[in-house]
Amino acid sequence: IFFRIMSIPAQHHATLTKIQQALTEPAFKAKCLAFVDQHCDEFLAESQEDENKLEWTQYHKDYQALVEAALEQEVGSQATAELCSALPGLLGSDDTANKLGEFSETIGVLVSITDFRDFKMMMASRARERQNLPEASGDAAKRMSVAGDSQRDAVDAVLKHALGVDHTLGAEGPAWKVL
């Protein structure tokens, strides 16, 4: 008889369950989407792939703070802090997929929220979609070569779970669908 031992301690399992639920709440999605829609147009610079404006860094920090505050409200700051300190151990092993199991996508969303390039791509894609603009010349190809599959998948996961939109990044440009 083979038993798969759950590697996530019970308190982290409960915290991840609450976070997973919070990420799908309409109120959470509405907060995130409102922030993105308020600031995304500023990410339409012609050379945005190579450019990182100082204010973009502040928007990213503000977005992270918004997400963290919303999650802490749902989960509690102590539980969130304990999970954050345990994550490197869970993510740093060869058996990560087995350890995270049902929470691998949730963890991916949380990790991608902290990545500035993912944030910048999300904002620019949303701005183009809102303004009915095609991908800038070469943007899709650059993204396909600069961002690996995991990075594109992480951006798609953030958009799907945190914002409540379904986004597919591909050679033909972004495609959005409100969920």
PDB file of C-alpha atoms in Angstrom:
ATOM      1  CA  ILE A   1       0.000   0.000   0.000  1.00  0.00           C
ATOM      2  CA  PHE A   2       1.363   3.413  -1.021  1.00  0.00           C
ATOM      3  CA  PHE A   3       0.495   6.470   1.048  1.00  0.00           C
ATOM      4  CA  ARG A   4       1.318   9.930  -0.210  1.00  0.00           C
ATOM      5  CA  ILE A   5       2.319  12.024   2.754  1.00  0.00           C
ATOM      6  CA  MET A   6       1.052  15.595   2.593  1.00  0.00           C
ATOM      7  CA  SER A   7       4.126  17.787   2.936  1.00  0.00           C
ATOM      8  CA  ILE A   8       2.230  20.988   3.654  1.00  0.00           C
ATOM      9  CA  PRO A   9       1.692  21.449   7.395  1.00  0.00           C
ATOM     10  CA  ALA A  10      -1.954  21.745   8.459  1.00  0.00           C
ATOM     11  CA  GLN A  11      -1.777  25.448   9.338  1.00  0.00           C
ATOM     12  CA  HIS A  12      -0.320  26.287   5.893  1.00  0.00           C
ATOM     13  CA  HIS A  13      -2.886  24.064   4.214  1.00  0.00           C
ATOM     14  CA  ALA A  14      -5.659  26.058   5.923  1.00  0.00           C
ATOM     15  CA  THR A  15      -4.008  29.374   4.997  1.00  0.00           C
ATOM     16  CA  LEU A  16      -3.565  28.351   1.368  1.00  0.00           C
ATOM     17  CA  THR A  17      -7.194  27.227   1.227  1.00  0.00           C
ATOM     18  CA  LYS A  18      -8.322  30.642   2.478  1.00  0.00           C
ATOM     19  CA  ILE A  19      -6.040  32.415  -0.008  1.00  0.00           C
ATOM     20  CA  GLN A  20      -7.299  30.225  -2.836  1.00  0.00           C
ATOM     21  CA  GLN A  21     -10.863  31.181  -1.915  1.00  0.00           C
ATOM     22  CA  ALA A  22     -10.004  34.873  -1.558  1.00  0.00           C
ATOM     23  CA  LEU A  23      -8.429  34.974  -5.028  1.00  0.00           C
ATOM     24  CA  THR A  24     -11.750  33.930  -6.553  1.00  0.00           C
ATOM     25  CA  GLU A  25     -13.971  36.323  -4.592  1.00  0.00           C
ATOM     26  CA  PRO A  26     -15.724  38.896  -6.822  1.00  0.00           C
ATOM     27  CA  ALA A  27     -14.862  41.741  -4.405  1.00  0.00           C
ATOM     28  CA  PHE A  28     -11.157  40.862  -4.555  1.00  0.00           C
ATOM     29  CA  LYS A  29     -11.201  40.644  -8.339  1.00  0.00           C
ATOM     30  CA  ALA A  30     -13.044  43.957  -8.573  1.00  0.00           C
ATOM     31  CA  LYS A  31     -10.430  45.716  -6.397  1.00  0.00           C
ATOM     32  CA  CYS A  32      -7.566  44.375  -8.483  1.00  0.00           C
ATOM     33  CA  LEU A  33      -9.228  45.103 -11.810  1.00  0.00           C
ATOM     34  CA  ALA A  34     -10.109  48.653 -10.710  1.00  0.00           C
ATOM     35  CA  PHE A  35      -6.457  49.283  -9.869  1.00  0.00           C
ATOM     36  CA  VAL A  36      -5.240  47.815 -13.161  1.00  0.00           C
ATOM     37  CA  ASP A  37      -7.782  49.756 -15.203  1.00  0.00           C
ATOM     38  CA  GLN A  38      -6.904  52.987 -13.383  1.00  0.00           C
ATOM     39  CA  HIS A  39      -3.176  52.758 -14.180  1.00  0.00           C
ATOM     40  CA  CYS A  40      -2.719  50.456 -17.180  1.00  0.00           C
ATOM     41  CA  ASP A  41      -2.806  53.166 -19.875  1.00  0.00           C
ATOM     42  CA  GLU A  42       0.495  54.513 -18.584  1.00  0.00           C
ATOM     43  CA  PHE A  43       2.176  51.261 -19.707  1.00  0.00           C
ATOM     44  CA  LEU A  44       1.638  51.896 -23.409  1.00  0.00           C
ATOM     45  CA  ALA A  45       5.055  53.446 -24.069  1.00  0.00           C
ATOM     46  CA  GLU A  46       6.373  52.617 -27.518  1.00  0.00           C
ATOM     47  CA  SER A  47       9.518  51.070 -26.103  1.00  0.00           C
ATOM     48  CA  GLN A  48       7.873  49.547 -23.047  1.00  0.00           C
ATOM     49  CA  GLU A  49       9.693  46.244 -23.493  1.00  0.00           C
ATOM     50  CA  ASP A  50      13.007  47.970 -22.812  1.00  0.00           C
ATOM     51  CA  GLU A  51      11.770  50.780 -20.605  1.00  0.00           C
ATOM     52  CA  ASN A  52      11.030  50.777 -16.897  1.00  0.00           C
ATOM     53  CA  LYS A  53       9.663  54.098 -15.727  1.00  0.00           C
ATOM     54  CA  LEU A  54      10.148  54.936 -12.079  1.00  0.00           C
ATOM     55  CA  GLU A  55       6.411  55.399 -11.512  1.00  0.00           C
ATOM     56  CA  TRP A  56       5.791  51.870 -12.819  1.00  0.00           C
ATOM     57  CA  THR A  57       7.808  50.532  -9.892  1.00  0.00           C
ATOM     58  CA  GLN A  58       5.589  52.478  -7.516  1.00  0.00           C
ATOM     59  CA  TYR A  59       2.447  51.149  -9.210  1.00  0.00           C
ATOM     60  CA  HIS A  60       3.820  47.631  -8.801  1.00  0.00           C
ATOM     61  CA  LYS A  61       4.491  48.240  -5.109  1.00  0.00           C
ATOM     62  CA  ASP A  62       0.997  49.708  -4.704  1.00  0.00           C
ATOM     63  CA  TYR A  63      -0.540  46.704  -6.474  1.00  0.00           C
ATOM     64  CA  GLN A  64       1.373  44.293  -4.255  1.00  0.00           C
ATOM     65  CA  ALA A  65       0.249  46.238  -1.177  1.00  0.00           C
ATOM     66  CA  LEU A  66      -3.371  46.107  -2.380  1.00  0.00           C
ATOM     67  CA  VAL A  67      -3.212  42.334  -2.881  1.00  0.00           C
ATOM     68  CA  GLU A  68      -1.380  41.739   0.400  1.00  0.00           C
ATOM     69  CA  ALA A  69      -3.849  43.877   2.377  1.00  0.00           C
ATOM     70  CA  ALA A  70      -6.827  42.090   0.844  1.00  0.00           C
ATOM     71  CA  LEU A  71      -5.327  38.667   1.545  1.00  0.00           C
ATOM     72  CA  GLU A  72      -4.310  39.588   5.080  1.00  0.00           C
ATOM     73  CA  GLN A  73      -7.854  40.779   5.712  1.00  0.00           C
ATOM     74  CA  GLU A  74      -9.156  37.361   4.670  1.00  0.00           C
ATOM     75  CA  VAL A  75      -6.423  35.207   6.176  1.00  0.00           C
ATOM     76  CA  GLY A  76      -4.813  37.269   8.939  1.00  0.00           C
ATOM     77  CA  SER A  77      -1.371  38.831   9.022  1.00  0.00           C
ATOM     78  CA  GLN A  78       0.214  36.198  11.297  1.00  0.00           C
ATOM     79  CA  ALA A  79      -0.914  33.281   9.127  1.00  0.00           C
ATOM     80  CA  THR A  80       0.255  35.126   6.013  1.00  0.00           C
ATOM     81  CA  ALA A  81       3.670  35.851   7.549  1.00  0.00           C
ATOM     82  CA  GLU A  82       4.085  32.219   8.636  1.00  0.00           C
ATOM     83  CA  LEU A  83       3.185  30.985   5.151  1.00  0.00           C
ATOM     84  CA  CYS A  84       5.592  33.445   3.509  1.00  0.00           C
ATOM     85  CA  SER A  85       8.445  32.239   5.694  1.00  0.00           C
ATOM     86  CA  ALA A  86       7.638  28.587   4.868  1.00  0.00           C
ATOM     87  CA  LEU A  87       7.281  29.075   1.099  1.00  0.00           C
ATOM     88  CA  PRO A  88      10.996  29.063   0.234  1.00  0.00           C
ATOM     89  CA  GLY A  89      11.278  25.590   1.734  1.00  0.00           C
ATOM     90  CA  LEU A  90       8.270  24.369  -0.194  1.00  0.00           C
ATOM     91  CA  LEU A  91       9.376  25.952  -3.463  1.00  0.00           C
ATOM     92  CA  GLY A  92      13.051  25.118  -3.214  1.00  0.00           C
ATOM     93  CA  SER A  93      12.806  21.356  -3.469  1.00  0.00           C
ATOM     94  CA  ASP A  94      12.895  18.964  -6.386  1.00  0.00           C
ATOM     95  CA  ASP A  95       9.499  17.658  -5.288  1.00  0.00           C
ATOM     96  CA  THR A  96       7.728  21.030  -5.412  1.00  0.00           C
ATOM     97  CA  ALA A  97       4.768  19.890  -7.517  1.00  0.00           C
ATOM     98  CA  ASN A  98       4.013  17.023  -5.141  1.00  0.00           C
ATOM     99  CA  LYS A  99       4.374  19.210  -2.080  1.00  0.00           C
ATOM    100  CA  LEU A 100       2.109  21.950  -3.375  1.00  0.00           C
ATOM    101  CA  GLY A 101      -0.424  19.666  -5.016  1.00  0.00           C
ATOM    102  CA  GLU A 102      -3.749  21.422  -5.298  1.00  0.00           C
ATOM    103  CA  PHE A 103      -2.157  24.757  -4.369  1.00  0.00           C
ATOM    104  CA  SER A 104       0.491  24.960  -7.102  1.00  0.00           C
ATOM    105  CA  GLU A 105      -1.555  27.399  -9.205  1.00  0.00           C
ATOM    106  CA  THR A 106      -2.373  29.561  -6.163  1.00  0.00           C
ATOM    107  CA  ILE A 107       1.309  29.714  -5.228  1.00  0.00           C
ATOM    108  CA  GLY A 108       2.150  30.569  -8.844  1.00  0.00           C
ATOM    109  CA  VAL A 109      -0.293  33.477  -8.757  1.00  0.00           C
ATOM    110  CA  LEU A 110       1.163  34.771  -5.492  1.00  0.00           C
ATOM    111  CA  VAL A 111       4.726  34.505  -6.762  1.00  0.00           C
ATOM    112  CA  SER A 112       3.905  36.172 -10.079  1.00  0.00           C
ATOM    113  CA  ILE A 113       2.293  39.139  -8.319  1.00  0.00           C
ATOM    114  CA  THR A 114       5.731  39.986  -6.951  1.00  0.00           C
ATOM    115  CA  ASP A 115       7.417  39.838 -10.371  1.00  0.00           C
ATOM    116  CA  PHE A 116       7.769  43.284 -11.965  1.00  0.00           C
ATOM    117  CA  ARG A 117       8.023  41.964 -15.537  1.00  0.00           C
ATOM    118  CA  ASP A 118       4.806  39.983 -15.114  1.00  0.00           C
ATOM    119  CA  PHE A 119       3.118  43.088 -13.723  1.00  0.00           C
ATOM    120  CA  LYS A 120       4.361  45.259 -16.582  1.00  0.00           C
ATOM    121  CA  MET A 121       3.196  42.741 -19.202  1.00  0.00           C
ATOM    122  CA  MET A 122      -0.198  42.455 -17.526  1.00  0.00           C
ATOM    123  CA  MET A 123      -0.660  46.230 -17.413  1.00  0.00           C
ATOM    124  CA  ALA A 124       0.413  46.790 -21.023  1.00  0.00           C
ATOM    125  CA  SER A 125      -1.774  43.961 -22.303  1.00  0.00           C
ATOM    126  CA  ARG A 126      -4.789  45.231 -20.402  1.00  0.00           C
ATOM    127  CA  ALA A 127      -4.210  48.780 -21.706  1.00  0.00           C
ATOM    128  CA  ARG A 128      -4.051  47.556 -25.301  1.00  0.00           C
ATOM    129  CA  GLU A 129      -7.208  45.554 -24.845  1.00  0.00           C
ATOM    130  CA  ARG A 130      -9.113  48.423 -23.230  1.00  0.00           C
ATOM    131  CA  GLN A 131      -8.126  50.733 -26.066  1.00  0.00           C
ATOM    132  CA  ASN A 132      -8.746  48.093 -28.748  1.00  0.00           C
ATOM    133  CA  LEU A 133      -5.146  48.364 -29.895  1.00  0.00           C
ATOM    134  CA  PRO A 134      -3.249  45.566 -31.592  1.00  0.00           C
ATOM    135  CA  GLU A 135       0.001  44.385 -30.132  1.00  0.00           C
ATOM    136  CA  ALA A 136       2.750  46.894 -30.879  1.00  0.00           C
ATOM    137  CA  SER A 137       5.029  45.931 -33.732  1.00  0.00           C
ATOM    138  CA  GLY A 138       7.049  42.970 -32.588  1.00  0.00           C
ATOM    139  CA  ASP A 139       5.654  42.970 -29.024  1.00  0.00           C
ATOM    140  CA  ALA A 140       4.159  39.508 -29.231  1.00  0.00           C
ATOM    141  CA  ALA A 141       7.309  38.050 -30.756  1.00  0.00           C
ATOM    142  CA  LYS A 142       9.466  39.791 -28.148  1.00  0.00           C
ATOM    143  CA  ARG A 143       7.249  38.531 -25.356  1.00  0.00           C
ATOM    144  CA  MET A 144       7.316  35.034 -26.754  1.00  0.00           C
ATOM    145  CA  SER A 145      11.105  35.065 -26.827  1.00  0.00           C
ATOM    146  CA  VAL A 146      11.746  37.085 -23.653  1.00  0.00           C
ATOM    147  CA  ALA A 147       9.136  35.445 -21.462  1.00  0.00           C
ATOM    148  CA  GLY A 148       9.314  31.705 -21.135  1.00  0.00           C
ATOM    149  CA  ASP A 149       6.230  29.519 -20.992  1.00  0.00           C
ATOM    150  CA  SER A 150       6.171  29.594 -17.205  1.00  0.00           C
ATOM    151  CA  GLN A 151       6.255  33.389 -17.121  1.00  0.00           C
ATOM    152  CA  ARG A 152       3.434  33.687 -19.677  1.00  0.00           C
ATOM    153  CA  ASP A 153       1.466  31.074 -17.758  1.00  0.00           C
ATOM    154  CA  ALA A 154       2.007  33.019 -14.528  1.00  0.00           C
ATOM    155  CA  VAL A 155       0.742  36.236 -16.136  1.00  0.00           C
ATOM    156  CA  ASP A 156      -2.285  34.393 -17.475  1.00  0.00           C
ATOM    157  CA  ALA A 157      -2.945  32.928 -14.029  1.00  0.00           C
ATOM    158  CA  VAL A 158      -2.756  36.357 -12.365  1.00  0.00           C
ATOM    159  CA  LEU A 159      -5.174  37.789 -14.881  1.00  0.00           C
ATOM    160  CA  LYS A 160      -7.549  34.885 -14.544  1.00  0.00           C
ATOM    161  CA  HIS A 161      -7.592  34.597 -10.765  1.00  0.00           C
ATOM    162  CA  ALA A 162      -6.762  38.028  -9.435  1.00  0.00           C
ATOM    163  CA  LEU A 163      -8.585  40.100 -12.026  1.00  0.00           C
ATOM    164  CA  GLY A 164     -11.368  37.808 -13.137  1.00  0.00           C
ATOM    165  CA  VAL A 165     -10.465  37.979 -16.802  1.00  0.00           C
ATOM    166  CA  ASP A 166      -9.238  35.238 -19.065  1.00  0.00           C
ATOM    167  CA  HIS A 167      -6.215  36.315 -21.066  1.00  0.00           C
ATOM    168  CA  THR A 168      -4.299  34.320 -23.579  1.00  0.00           C
ATOM    169  CA  LEU A 169      -0.951  35.685 -24.652  1.00  0.00           C
ATOM    170  CA  GLY A 170       0.058  34.507 -28.052  1.00  0.00           C
ATOM    171  CA  ALA A 171       1.548  35.511 -31.346  1.00  0.00           C
ATOM    172  CA  GLU A 172      -1.686  37.176 -32.368  1.00  0.00           C
ATOM    173  CA  GLY A 173      -1.833  39.368 -29.291  1.00  0.00           C
ATOM    174  CA  PRO A 174      -3.875  39.277 -26.136  1.00  0.00           C
ATOM    175  CA  ALA A 175      -7.382  37.967 -25.896  1.00  0.00           C
ATOM    176  CA  TRP A 176      -9.525  38.862 -22.869  1.00  0.00           C
ATOM    177  CA  LYS A 177     -12.756  37.483 -21.587  1.00  0.00           C
ATOM    178  CA  VAL A 178     -14.402  38.637 -18.365  1.00  0.00           C
ATOM    179  CA  LEU A 179     -15.156  35.602 -16.228  1.00  0.00           C
TER     180      LEU A 179
END
